[in-house]
Amino acid sequence: MRIYTAKTYELQAEEEKQLFELLDEDRIQKVTAIRSREERTRSIFAGLLLRYAFLRAGYDAACWKQAKIGRGPYGKPYIKGFREFYYGLSHSGEWVACAQDTAPVGIDLQEMKPWKMTLARRFYHETEYARLLTLDGADPCRQAEEFYSMWTAKESAVKRNGRGIGAGISQYVTADDYRKVCDIDSGRTYYTRRYDSVKGYMVCVCSETDFFPDVPENIDMKNWIWREIDVVKSERKKCSEKG
């Protein structure tokens, strides 16, 4: 398994057009439908990080150009024809994250913003809500860390299974140490791993196995992106010269 994180940066309209050359068709359609500039930027960088993970997994740019995104029964995306390439994407605030493995994987990234206990009462299991209540007023920082540890673990499990948060997260109950999450509806247990390598954010990854990297790999996207653009331009020039 590999986990990647990358910080986004503001893109100008002309830059966006150039970066479309690096994205898959599904991502391009998704981005063009987004009106919010910030959301569009996050979506672009998520698509770029997927390309990065695909190339790091040993596939080449020619394979990427042929890549088509399919959808599972519950809408979870996958790349058609690459059965050993599973991935998960998440973005929040100024950051994007990608988990890649040879088996289904889910990842959630959350900026640790102010939150309310009413959210925990609504979405968390009663035992988790009780854990948060024991910290109420005593240690706000610890309580916030616990809240986001629960949230990201649950979302990563939901995303691993492809059902999405709309299917509910209260049935996913986290262990006290956040190393496992149990789906009480099905009785299945999954492994999870938290990462706090990005200041002010919480990342959690969910898998059927307990083989996680020690830390995510932080990618300098700016340098990598423009190297990729240069490669694409060079290939296009070669093709035109041959034609």
mmCIF file of C-alpha atoms in Angstrom:
data_model
loop_
_atom_site.group_PDB
_atom_site.id
_atom_site.type_symbol
_atom_site.label_atom_id
_atom_site.label_comp_id
_atom_site.label_asym_id
_atom_site.label_seq_id
_atom_site.Cartn_x
_atom_site.Cartn_y
_atom_site.Cartn_z
ATOM 1 C CA MET A 1 0.000 0.000 0.000
ATOM 2 C CA ARG A 2 1.068 3.539 -0.742
ATOM 3 C CA ILE A 3 -0.402 6.732 0.647
ATOM 4 C CA TYR A 4 0.204 10.139 -0.873
ATOM 5 C CA THR A 5 -0.641 13.645 0.300
ATOM 6 C CA ALA A 6 -0.201 16.897 -1.611
ATOM 7 C CA LYS A 7 -0.907 20.531 -0.962
ATOM 8 C CA THR A 8 -2.940 22.389 -3.563
ATOM 9 C CA TYR A 9 -2.263 25.879 -4.829
ATOM 10 C CA GLU A 10 -4.310 28.458 -6.689
ATOM 11 C CA LEU A 11 -4.603 27.870 -10.413
ATOM 12 C CA GLN A 12 -5.248 30.404 -13.144
ATOM 13 C CA ALA A 13 -7.723 29.614 -15.916
ATOM 14 C CA GLU A 14 -4.955 28.999 -18.446
ATOM 15 C CA GLU A 15 -3.160 26.647 -16.046
ATOM 16 C CA GLU A 16 -6.353 24.654 -15.553
ATOM 17 C CA LYS A 17 -6.637 24.103 -19.307
ATOM 18 C CA GLN A 18 -3.070 22.823 -19.482
ATOM 19 C CA LEU A 19 -3.605 20.474 -16.556
ATOM 20 C CA PHE A 20 -6.605 18.899 -18.258
ATOM 21 C CA GLU A 21 -4.073 17.129 -20.472
ATOM 22 C CA LEU A 22 -2.960 15.135 -17.428
ATOM 23 C CA LEU A 23 -6.426 14.158 -16.211
ATOM 24 C CA ASP A 24 -8.690 11.269 -17.123
ATOM 25 C CA GLU A 25 -11.897 12.020 -19.025
ATOM 26 C CA ASP A 26 -14.138 11.325 -16.037
ATOM 27 C CA ARG A 27 -12.222 13.856 -13.933
ATOM 28 C CA ILE A 28 -12.372 16.479 -16.668
ATOM 29 C CA GLN A 29 -16.157 16.173 -16.863
ATOM 30 C CA LYS A 30 -16.401 16.400 -13.095
ATOM 31 C CA VAL A 31 -14.177 19.475 -12.896
ATOM 32 C CA THR A 32 -15.971 21.364 -15.672
ATOM 33 C CA ALA A 33 -19.267 20.923 -13.802
ATOM 34 C CA ILE A 34 -17.919 22.569 -10.625
ATOM 35 C CA ARG A 35 -18.542 26.284 -10.238
ATOM 36 C CA SER A 36 -16.589 26.947 -7.047
ATOM 37 C CA ARG A 37 -12.963 27.747 -7.868
ATOM 38 C CA GLU A 38 -11.722 26.199 -4.620
ATOM 39 C CA GLU A 39 -13.680 22.986 -5.168
ATOM 40 C CA ARG A 40 -12.523 22.840 -8.777
ATOM 41 C CA THR A 41 -8.898 23.205 -7.696
ATOM 42 C CA ARG A 42 -9.232 20.409 -5.128
ATOM 43 C CA SER A 43 -10.836 18.145 -7.710
ATOM 44 C CA ILE A 44 -8.074 18.846 -10.239
ATOM 45 C CA PHE A 45 -5.363 18.058 -7.714
ATOM 46 C CA ALA A 46 -7.149 14.868 -6.666
ATOM 47 C CA GLY A 47 -7.122 13.795 -10.313
ATOM 48 C CA LEU A 48 -3.456 14.689 -10.642
ATOM 49 C CA LEU A 49 -2.591 12.716 -7.511
ATOM 50 C CA LEU A 50 -4.410 9.713 -8.967
ATOM 51 C CA ARG A 51 -2.263 9.972 -12.096
ATOM 52 C CA TYR A 52 0.830 10.188 -9.897
ATOM 53 C CA ALA A 53 -0.198 7.055 -7.959
ATOM 54 C CA PHE A 54 -0.946 5.207 -11.205
ATOM 55 C CA LEU A 55 2.491 5.954 -12.622
ATOM 56 C CA ARG A 56 4.217 5.104 -9.339
ATOM 57 C CA ALA A 57 2.431 1.737 -9.376
ATOM 58 C CA GLY A 58 4.478 0.850 -12.463
ATOM 59 C CA TYR A 59 2.153 1.785 -15.311
ATOM 60 C CA ASP A 60 3.244 4.186 -18.019
ATOM 61 C CA ALA A 61 1.742 7.330 -19.523
ATOM 62 C CA ALA A 62 0.443 5.369 -22.512
ATOM 63 C CA CYS A 63 -1.654 3.198 -20.177
ATOM 64 C CA TRP A 64 -2.910 6.311 -18.414
ATOM 65 C CA LYS A 65 -4.077 7.817 -21.692
ATOM 66 C CA GLN A 66 -6.260 4.742 -22.215
ATOM 67 C CA ALA A 67 -7.584 4.752 -18.647
ATOM 68 C CA LYS A 68 -11.356 4.786 -18.270
ATOM 69 C CA ILE A 69 -13.134 5.197 -14.963
ATOM 70 C CA GLY A 70 -15.847 2.686 -14.113
ATOM 71 C CA ARG A 71 -18.249 2.585 -11.156
ATOM 72 C CA GLY A 72 -18.968 -0.233 -8.745
ATOM 73 C CA PRO A 73 -22.458 -1.224 -7.504
ATOM 74 C CA TYR A 74 -22.545 1.706 -5.072
ATOM 75 C CA GLY A 75 -20.699 4.178 -7.279
ATOM 76 C CA LYS A 76 -17.139 3.591 -6.075
ATOM 77 C CA PRO A 77 -14.797 4.505 -8.946
ATOM 78 C CA TYR A 78 -12.160 2.186 -10.354
ATOM 79 C CA ILE A 79 -9.923 2.159 -13.419
ATOM 80 C CA LYS A 80 -11.236 -0.327 -15.969
ATOM 81 C CA GLY A 81 -8.881 -3.089 -17.033
ATOM 82 C CA PHE A 82 -6.436 -2.703 -14.124
ATOM 83 C CA ARG A 83 -7.633 -5.296 -11.638
ATOM 84 C CA GLU A 84 -4.699 -4.950 -9.259
ATOM 85 C CA PHE A 85 -4.937 -1.183 -9.014
ATOM 86 C CA TYR A 86 -7.309 -0.042 -6.275
ATOM 87 C CA TYR A 87 -7.392 3.505 -5.022
ATOM 88 C CA GLY A 88 -9.164 5.990 -2.816
ATOM 89 C CA LEU A 89 -9.137 9.786 -2.980
ATOM 90 C CA SER A 90 -10.064 12.493 -0.510
ATOM 91 C CA HIS A 91 -9.637 16.248 -0.267
ATOM 92 C CA SER A 92 -10.302 18.934 2.308
ATOM 93 C CA GLY A 93 -9.108 22.495 2.769
ATOM 94 C CA GLU A 94 -5.795 22.935 0.950
ATOM 95 C CA TRP A 95 -4.854 19.247 0.818
ATOM 96 C CA VAL A 96 -5.603 16.124 -1.201
ATOM 97 C CA ALA A 97 -4.792 12.505 -0.366
ATOM 98 C CA CYS A 98 -4.653 9.223 -2.248
ATOM 99 C CA ALA A 99 -4.315 5.631 -1.029
ATOM 100 C CA GLN A 100 -3.340 2.949 -3.547
ATOM 101 C CA ASP A 101 -3.193 -0.803 -3.050
ATOM 102 C CA THR A 102 -3.720 -4.153 -4.780
ATOM 103 C CA ALA A 103 -6.945 -4.653 -2.782
ATOM 104 C CA PRO A 104 -9.884 -2.358 -1.962
ATOM 105 C CA VAL A 105 -8.868 0.621 0.150
ATOM 106 C CA GLY A 106 -10.558 3.712 1.549
ATOM 107 C CA ILE A 107 -9.099 7.017 2.673
ATOM 108 C CA ASP A 108 -10.488 10.120 4.326
ATOM 109 C CA LEU A 109 -8.808 13.477 4.858
ATOM 110 C CA GLN A 110 -10.406 16.137 7.049
ATOM 111 C CA GLU A 111 -9.369 19.637 7.982
ATOM 112 C CA MET A 112 -9.851 19.851 11.748
ATOM 113 C CA LYS A 113 -12.323 22.718 11.928
ATOM 114 C CA PRO A 114 -14.528 23.674 14.895
ATOM 115 C CA TRP A 115 -17.298 21.116 15.392
ATOM 116 C CA LYS A 116 -20.358 20.516 17.557
ATOM 117 C CA MET A 117 -21.384 17.601 19.770
ATOM 118 C CA THR A 118 -24.709 17.487 17.937
ATOM 119 C CA LEU A 119 -22.824 15.995 14.971
ATOM 120 C CA ALA A 120 -21.433 13.251 17.168
ATOM 121 C CA ARG A 121 -24.868 12.569 18.651
ATOM 122 C CA ARG A 122 -26.311 12.254 15.158
ATOM 123 C CA PHE A 123 -23.633 10.213 13.380
ATOM 124 C CA TYR A 124 -21.735 8.285 16.059
ATOM 125 C CA HIS A 125 -22.529 5.105 17.913
ATOM 126 C CA GLU A 126 -23.615 5.602 21.523
ATOM 127 C CA THR A 127 -20.333 4.162 22.862
ATOM 128 C CA GLU A 128 -18.328 6.650 20.772
ATOM 129 C CA TYR A 129 -20.521 9.531 21.851
ATOM 130 C CA ALA A 130 -19.948 8.489 25.468
ATOM 131 C CA ARG A 131 -16.177 8.516 24.894
ATOM 132 C CA LEU A 132 -16.390 12.097 23.663
ATOM 133 C CA LEU A 133 -18.575 13.145 26.582
ATOM 134 C CA THR A 134 -15.926 12.029 29.060
ATOM 135 C CA LEU A 135 -13.612 14.662 27.557
ATOM 136 C CA ASP A 136 -16.227 17.412 27.340
ATOM 137 C CA GLY A 137 -14.791 20.629 28.787
ATOM 138 C CA ALA A 138 -11.746 18.871 30.241
ATOM 139 C CA ASP A 139 -9.437 18.760 27.219
ATOM 140 C CA PRO A 140 -10.854 20.485 24.083
ATOM 141 C CA CYS A 141 -7.816 19.649 21.914
ATOM 142 C CA ARG A 142 -7.939 15.973 22.871
ATOM 143 C CA GLN A 143 -11.690 15.922 22.319
ATOM 144 C CA ALA A 144 -11.295 17.426 18.831
ATOM 145 C CA GLU A 145 -8.630 14.845 17.992
ATOM 146 C CA GLU A 146 -10.940 12.060 19.154
ATOM 147 C CA PHE A 147 -13.871 13.462 17.172
ATOM 148 C CA TYR A 148 -11.889 13.592 13.925
ATOM 149 C CA SER A 149 -10.255 10.220 14.604
ATOM 150 C CA MET A 150 -13.730 8.716 14.749
ATOM 151 C CA TRP A 151 -15.013 10.634 11.737
ATOM 152 C CA THR A 152 -12.118 9.824 9.407
ATOM 153 C CA ALA A 153 -12.058 6.155 10.459
ATOM 154 C CA LYS A 154 -15.766 5.817 9.723
ATOM 155 C CA GLU A 155 -15.568 7.644 6.400
ATOM 156 C CA SER A 156 -12.534 5.665 5.276
ATOM 157 C CA ALA A 157 -14.454 2.446 5.988
ATOM 158 C CA VAL A 158 -17.503 3.703 4.104
ATOM 159 C CA LYS A 159 -15.320 4.738 1.171
ATOM 160 C CA ARG A 160 -13.491 1.426 1.177
ATOM 161 C CA ASN A 161 -16.815 -0.344 0.776
ATOM 162 C CA GLY A 162 -17.940 2.176 -1.823
ATOM 163 C CA ARG A 163 -21.224 3.089 -0.194
ATOM 164 C CA GLY A 164 -20.540 6.726 0.598
ATOM 165 C CA ILE A 165 -21.472 8.720 3.682
ATOM 166 C CA GLY A 166 -25.073 8.917 2.485
ATOM 167 C CA ALA A 167 -25.476 5.252 3.445
ATOM 168 C CA GLY A 168 -24.744 6.203 7.061
ATOM 169 C CA ILE A 169 -21.694 5.908 9.292
ATOM 170 C CA SER A 170 -23.202 5.214 12.712
ATOM 171 C CA GLN A 171 -23.014 1.438 12.106
ATOM 172 C CA TYR A 172 -19.215 1.674 11.845
ATOM 173 C CA VAL A 173 -17.861 1.603 15.397
ATOM 174 C CA THR A 174 -14.233 2.518 16.074
ATOM 175 C CA ALA A 175 -11.943 0.741 18.504
ATOM 176 C CA ASP A 176 -10.549 2.795 21.382
ATOM 177 C CA ASP A 177 -7.111 2.878 19.747
ATOM 178 C CA TYR A 178 -8.542 3.535 16.243
ATOM 179 C CA ARG A 179 -6.694 0.556 14.798
ATOM 180 C CA LYS A 180 -9.941 -1.175 13.804
ATOM 181 C CA VAL A 181 -13.503 -0.324 12.852
ATOM 182 C CA CYS A 182 -16.416 -2.747 13.040
ATOM 183 C CA ASP A 183 -19.454 -2.731 10.777
ATOM 184 C CA ILE A 184 -22.062 -3.825 13.316
ATOM 185 C CA ASP A 185 -24.630 -4.458 10.570
ATOM 186 C CA SER A 186 -22.521 -7.090 8.806
ATOM 187 C CA GLY A 187 -20.277 -8.073 11.705
ATOM 188 C CA ARG A 188 -17.140 -7.429 9.638
ATOM 189 C CA THR A 189 -14.073 -5.734 11.074
ATOM 190 C CA TYR A 190 -11.574 -3.662 9.090
ATOM 191 C CA TYR A 191 -8.168 -2.268 9.946
ATOM 192 C CA THR A 192 -7.575 1.477 10.048
ATOM 193 C CA ARG A 193 -4.539 3.703 10.457
ATOM 194 C CA ARG A 194 -4.536 7.357 11.454
ATOM 195 C CA TYR A 195 -1.982 9.895 10.277
ATOM 196 C CA ASP A 196 -1.445 13.418 11.578
ATOM 197 C CA SER A 197 1.523 14.248 9.354
ATOM 198 C CA VAL A 198 -0.309 17.255 7.881
ATOM 199 C CA LYS A 199 -0.688 19.938 10.529
ATOM 200 C CA GLY A 200 -4.318 20.783 11.242
ATOM 201 C CA TYR A 201 -5.621 17.752 9.348
ATOM 202 C CA MET A 202 -6.465 14.147 10.108
ATOM 203 C CA VAL A 203 -5.987 11.326 7.602
ATOM 204 C CA CYS A 204 -7.263 7.785 8.037
ATOM 205 C CA VAL A 205 -6.943 4.761 5.744
ATOM 206 C CA CYS A 206 -9.059 1.590 5.870
ATOM 207 C CA SER A 207 -8.125 -1.870 4.580
ATOM 208 C CA GLU A 208 -8.837 -5.555 5.153
ATOM 209 C CA THR A 209 -5.194 -6.049 6.157
ATOM 210 C CA ASP A 210 -3.015 -4.351 8.753
ATOM 211 C CA PHE A 211 -0.162 -3.480 6.385
ATOM 212 C CA PHE A 212 0.082 0.298 6.319
ATOM 213 C CA PRO A 213 3.078 2.534 5.617
ATOM 214 C CA ASP A 214 4.511 4.350 8.634
ATOM 215 C CA VAL A 215 3.853 7.771 7.123
ATOM 216 C CA PRO A 216 2.215 9.089 3.944
ATOM 217 C CA GLU A 217 4.495 10.327 1.177
ATOM 218 C CA ASN A 218 4.113 14.066 0.706
ATOM 219 C CA ILE A 219 4.388 15.038 -2.966
ATOM 220 C CA ASP A 220 5.659 18.351 -4.318
ATOM 221 C CA MET A 221 2.996 18.576 -6.985
ATOM 222 C CA LYS A 222 4.123 21.846 -8.538
ATOM 223 C CA ASN A 223 7.455 20.509 -9.799
ATOM 224 C CA TRP A 224 6.017 17.139 -10.809
ATOM 225 C CA ILE A 225 3.070 18.648 -12.696
ATOM 226 C CA TRP A 226 5.142 20.817 -14.985
ATOM 227 C CA ARG A 227 7.602 18.014 -15.669
ATOM 228 C CA GLU A 228 4.627 15.940 -16.783
ATOM 229 C CA ILE A 229 3.338 18.790 -18.951
ATOM 230 C CA ASP A 230 6.756 19.028 -20.621
ATOM 231 C CA VAL A 231 6.684 15.273 -21.307
ATOM 232 C CA VAL A 232 3.212 15.528 -22.870
ATOM 233 C CA LYS A 233 4.320 18.451 -25.054
ATOM 234 C CA SER A 234 7.426 16.580 -26.147
ATOM 235 C CA GLU A 235 5.397 13.500 -27.101
ATOM 236 C CA ARG A 236 2.924 15.638 -29.040
ATOM 237 C CA LYS A 237 5.779 17.279 -30.925
ATOM 238 C CA LYS A 238 7.261 13.895 -31.846
ATOM 239 C CA CYS A 239 3.888 12.692 -33.114
ATOM 240 C CA SER A 240 3.404 15.801 -35.249
ATOM 241 C CA GLU A 241 6.893 15.450 -36.718
ATOM 242 C CA LYS A 242 6.174 11.818 -37.642
ATOM 243 C CA GLY A 243 2.874 12.824 -39.219
#
